[in-house]
mmCIF file of C-alpha atoms in Angstrom:
data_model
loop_
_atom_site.group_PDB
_atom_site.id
_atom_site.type_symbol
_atom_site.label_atom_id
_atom_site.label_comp_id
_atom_site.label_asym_id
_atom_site.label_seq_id
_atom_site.Cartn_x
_atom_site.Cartn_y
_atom_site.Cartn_z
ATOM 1 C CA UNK A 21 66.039 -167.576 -134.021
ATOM 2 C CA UNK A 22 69.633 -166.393 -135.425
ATOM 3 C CA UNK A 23 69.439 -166.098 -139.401
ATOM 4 C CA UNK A 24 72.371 -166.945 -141.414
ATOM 5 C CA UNK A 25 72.889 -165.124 -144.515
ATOM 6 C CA UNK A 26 71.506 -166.786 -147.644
ATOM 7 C CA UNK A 27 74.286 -165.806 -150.118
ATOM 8 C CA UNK A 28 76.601 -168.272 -150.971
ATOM 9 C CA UNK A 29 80.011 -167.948 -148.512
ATOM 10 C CA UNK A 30 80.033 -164.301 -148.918
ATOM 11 C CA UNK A 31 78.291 -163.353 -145.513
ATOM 12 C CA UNK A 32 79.542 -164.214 -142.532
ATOM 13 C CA UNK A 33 76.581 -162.008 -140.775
ATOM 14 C CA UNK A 34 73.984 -163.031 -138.817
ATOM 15 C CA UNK A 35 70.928 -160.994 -137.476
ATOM 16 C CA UNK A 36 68.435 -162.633 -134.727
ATOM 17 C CA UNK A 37 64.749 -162.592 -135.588
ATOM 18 C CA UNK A 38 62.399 -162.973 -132.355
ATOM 19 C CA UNK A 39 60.366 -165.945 -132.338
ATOM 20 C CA UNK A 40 57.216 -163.890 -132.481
ATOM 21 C CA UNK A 41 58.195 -161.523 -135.513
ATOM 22 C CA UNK A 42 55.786 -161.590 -138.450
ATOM 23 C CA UNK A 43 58.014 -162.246 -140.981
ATOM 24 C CA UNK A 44 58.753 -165.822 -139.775
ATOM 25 C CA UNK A 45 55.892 -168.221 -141.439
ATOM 26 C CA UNK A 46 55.170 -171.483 -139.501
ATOM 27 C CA UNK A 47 56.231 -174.958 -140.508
ATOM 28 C CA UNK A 48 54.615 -176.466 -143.595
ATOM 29 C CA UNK A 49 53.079 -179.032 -141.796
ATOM 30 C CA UNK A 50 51.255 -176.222 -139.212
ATOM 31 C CA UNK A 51 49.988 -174.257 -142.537
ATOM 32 C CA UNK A 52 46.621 -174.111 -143.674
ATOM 33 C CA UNK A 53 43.323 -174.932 -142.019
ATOM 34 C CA UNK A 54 41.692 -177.756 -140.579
ATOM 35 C CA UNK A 55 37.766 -178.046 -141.048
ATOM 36 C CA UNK A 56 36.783 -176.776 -138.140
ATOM 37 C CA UNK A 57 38.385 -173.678 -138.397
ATOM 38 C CA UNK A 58 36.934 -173.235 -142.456
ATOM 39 C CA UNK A 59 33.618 -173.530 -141.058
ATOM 40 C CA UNK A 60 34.375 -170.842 -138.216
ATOM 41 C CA UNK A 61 35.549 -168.996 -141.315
ATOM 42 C CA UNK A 62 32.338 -169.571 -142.977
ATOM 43 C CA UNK A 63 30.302 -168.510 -139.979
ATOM 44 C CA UNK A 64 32.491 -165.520 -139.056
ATOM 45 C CA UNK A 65 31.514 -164.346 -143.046
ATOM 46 C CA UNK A 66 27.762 -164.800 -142.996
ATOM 47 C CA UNK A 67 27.686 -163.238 -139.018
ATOM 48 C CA UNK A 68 30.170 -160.163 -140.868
ATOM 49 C CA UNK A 69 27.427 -160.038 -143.946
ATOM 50 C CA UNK A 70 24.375 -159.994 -141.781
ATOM 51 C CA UNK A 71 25.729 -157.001 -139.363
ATOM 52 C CA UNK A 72 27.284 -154.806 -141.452
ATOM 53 C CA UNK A 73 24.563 -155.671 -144.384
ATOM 54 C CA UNK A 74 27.505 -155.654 -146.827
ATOM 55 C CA UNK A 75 26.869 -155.401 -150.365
ATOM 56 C CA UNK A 76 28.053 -157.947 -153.704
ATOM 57 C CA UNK A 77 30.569 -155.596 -155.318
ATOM 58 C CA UNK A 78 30.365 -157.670 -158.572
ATOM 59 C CA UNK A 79 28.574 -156.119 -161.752
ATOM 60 C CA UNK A 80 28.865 -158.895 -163.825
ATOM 61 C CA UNK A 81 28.762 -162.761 -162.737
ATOM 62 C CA UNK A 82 31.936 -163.388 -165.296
ATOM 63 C CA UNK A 83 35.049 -162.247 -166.466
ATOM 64 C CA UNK A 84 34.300 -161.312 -169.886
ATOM 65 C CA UNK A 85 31.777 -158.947 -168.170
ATOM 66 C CA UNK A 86 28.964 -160.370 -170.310
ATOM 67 C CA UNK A 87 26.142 -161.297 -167.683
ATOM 68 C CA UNK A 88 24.865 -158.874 -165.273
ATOM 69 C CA UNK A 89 24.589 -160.065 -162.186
ATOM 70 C CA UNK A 90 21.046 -159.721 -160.647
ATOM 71 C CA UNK A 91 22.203 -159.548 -157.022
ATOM 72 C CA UNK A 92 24.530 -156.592 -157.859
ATOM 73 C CA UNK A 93 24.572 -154.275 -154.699
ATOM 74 C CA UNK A 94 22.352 -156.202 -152.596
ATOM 75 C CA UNK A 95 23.333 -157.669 -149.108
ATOM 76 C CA UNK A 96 26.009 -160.433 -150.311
ATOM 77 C CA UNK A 97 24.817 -163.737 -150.311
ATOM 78 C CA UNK A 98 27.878 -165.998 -148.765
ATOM 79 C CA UNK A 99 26.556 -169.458 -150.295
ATOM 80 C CA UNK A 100 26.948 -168.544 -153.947
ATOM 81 C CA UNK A 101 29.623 -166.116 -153.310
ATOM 82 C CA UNK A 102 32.569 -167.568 -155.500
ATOM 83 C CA UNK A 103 35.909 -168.029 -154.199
ATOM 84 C CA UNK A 104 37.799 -165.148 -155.725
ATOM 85 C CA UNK A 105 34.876 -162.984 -154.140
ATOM 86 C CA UNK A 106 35.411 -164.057 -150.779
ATOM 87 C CA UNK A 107 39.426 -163.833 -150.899
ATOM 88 C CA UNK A 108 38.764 -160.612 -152.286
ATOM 89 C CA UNK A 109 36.468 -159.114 -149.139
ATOM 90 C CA UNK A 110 37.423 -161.252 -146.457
ATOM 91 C CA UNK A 111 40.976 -162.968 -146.982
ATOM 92 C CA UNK A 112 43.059 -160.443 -148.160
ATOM 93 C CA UNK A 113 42.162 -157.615 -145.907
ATOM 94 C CA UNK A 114 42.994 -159.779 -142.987
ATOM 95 C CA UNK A 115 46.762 -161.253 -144.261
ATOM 96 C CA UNK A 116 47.615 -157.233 -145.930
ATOM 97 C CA UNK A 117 48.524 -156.083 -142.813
ATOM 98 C CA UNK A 118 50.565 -158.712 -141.717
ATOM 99 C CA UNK A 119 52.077 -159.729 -144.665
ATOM 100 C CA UNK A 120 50.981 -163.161 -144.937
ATOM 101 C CA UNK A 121 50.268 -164.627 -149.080
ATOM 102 C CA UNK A 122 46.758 -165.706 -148.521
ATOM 103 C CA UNK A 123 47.693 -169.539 -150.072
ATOM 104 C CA UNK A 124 49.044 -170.012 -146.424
#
C-alpha cells in the first residue's frame, strides 16, 4: 500500500505501509461483527469466567456509587454483566495492544 501525504500540496512524500501492518483498519463494510462471531464472543467470556473464576470488580451497581452491589467480588456473572463491564475486562485488553478503538 503506498501512502500519500495528507497535507494539502505540501508533500510530495510517500512511505509504503505493508498490507499486514496494524495500523491499516479494514474497509467499513468488513468492520464489526456478525452474530455468529458475538455469540463466540459470548461463549469465549463465560468459558474465560468459569476457568479463571474471575471476580465482578464493581462495588456499586451505578454511577453515583449509591447501591452496593451484592455480587461484589464473587465469580462474575456474564448474563447481567452490563456492557461497560464487559468492554472494560474483555474488549479493551484485547484491542490495547494492537491499537484498535474498540467501536471497530
Amino acid at each position: 500500500v503506498k501512502l500519500n501525504c495528507a497535507s494539502i500540496g505540501e508533500c510530495s512524500q510517500s512511505i509504503l505501509v505493508p498490507t499486514d501492518s496494524p495500523d491499516l483498519q479494514p474497509a467499513m463494510a468488513d468492520r464489526g461483527m456478525n452474530l455468529l462471531q458475538l455469540r463466540r464472543f459470548a461463549e469465549d467470556c463465560r468459558r474465560h469466567i468459569k476457568e479463571t473464576g474471575l471476580r465482578d470488580p464493581r462495588k456499586f451497581v451505578d454511577r453515583e456509587q449509591l447501591i452496593p452491589n451484592p455480587g461484589f467480588d464473587s465469580v462474575l456473572d456474564f448474563e447481567t454483566a452490563p456492557t461497560w463491564l464487559v468492554v472494560d475486562l474483555f474488549v479493551s485488553p484485547n484491542t490495547r495492544s494492537r491499537r484498535v478503538p474498540f467501536v471497530d
